[in-house]
Amino acid sequence: MPEPDASLPALVLRRLAISEQVAAAKFGAGRAVDDPVREQRELARVRNLAREIGLDPDLAAGFLSDQIAASKQVQRRLFERWTEHPGDRPTGGPDLSVLRAELDGLTVALLDRLAATGSEPLTPPETPDELKQEPLRTAFRTLAQRHS
């Protein structure tokens, strides 16, 4: 569970870290990166949660879509790495249902923090982790385009 006072960038970075674990779970189970049914269900849930906290549902859904796209970028890169370098493949893997429960809680925290940010455009934080550089830009795409 995220820290109650974690910043929005810290929460996004946490979500990307979980994406690495999701990749290991999916890869180990032979599952695809894309899960359109879950993605649509999550977008609908986010729209409802946004309404409940007074956040624009379109902004919330756009932001979550960015998070999903960023997560899939991380997962695809790891799938590619593990396919090309079988010795790097994870052994075992975390339980996907446990990771999804953590992601669900993180989504609520992200929306709460997003509601508190105001309408100023936000840019992604810097990271030395090459795996996360492009996904971070993706994760902040909607927020970077906001107008005050």
PDB file of C-alpha atoms in Angstrom, residues 1-2 10 14 18 24 29 33 40 49 52-54 69 71 75 82 84 93 101 124 127 129 141 148:
ATOM      1  CA  MET A   1       0.000   0.000   0.000  1.00  0.00           C
ATOM      2  CA  PRO A   2       1.369   3.446  -0.854  1.00  0.00           C
ATOM      3  CA  ALA A  10       6.240   8.732  -6.375  1.00  0.00           C
ATOM      4  CA  ARG A  14       5.504   2.748  -7.596  1.00  0.00           C
ATOM      5  CA  ILE A  18       4.653  -3.111  -9.824  1.00  0.00           C
ATOM      6  CA  ALA A  24       7.092 -11.545 -14.394  1.00  0.00           C
ATOM      7  CA  ALA A  29       2.099 -17.948 -16.775  1.00  0.00           C
ATOM      8  CA  VAL A  33       0.640  -8.222 -21.902  1.00  0.00           C
ATOM      9  CA  GLN A  40     -12.009  -1.363 -19.824  1.00  0.00           C
ATOM     10  CA  LEU A  49     -14.333   6.951  -8.500  1.00  0.00           C
ATOM     11  CA  GLU A  52     -17.274  10.413  -6.228  1.00  0.00           C
ATOM     12  CA  ILE A  53     -14.301  12.629  -5.346  1.00  0.00           C
ATOM     13  CA  GLY A  54     -15.209  15.547  -7.624  1.00  0.00           C
ATOM     14  CA  ALA A  69       0.073   2.321 -21.543  1.00  0.00           C
ATOM     15  CA  SER A  71       2.799  -0.325 -17.671  1.00  0.00           C
ATOM     16  CA  GLN A  75       6.005  -5.265 -19.643  1.00  0.00           C
ATOM     17  CA  TRP A  82      13.435 -12.413 -21.362  1.00  0.00           C
ATOM     18  CA  GLU A  84      16.051 -12.788 -26.197  1.00  0.00           C
ATOM     19  CA  GLY A  93       6.636 -15.009 -10.172  1.00  0.00           C
ATOM     20  CA  ALA A 101      -5.248  -5.787  -5.687  1.00  0.00           C
ATOM     21  CA  PRO A 124       7.498  13.343 -15.270  1.00  0.00           C
ATOM     22  CA  THR A 127      14.934   8.566 -13.434  1.00  0.00           C
ATOM     23  CA  ASP A 129      16.333   3.611 -14.761  1.00  0.00           C
ATOM     24  CA  ARG A 141       1.198  12.490 -21.105  1.00  0.00           C
ATOM     25  CA  SER A 148      -4.421  26.074 -16.217  1.00  0.00           C
TER      26      SER A 148
END
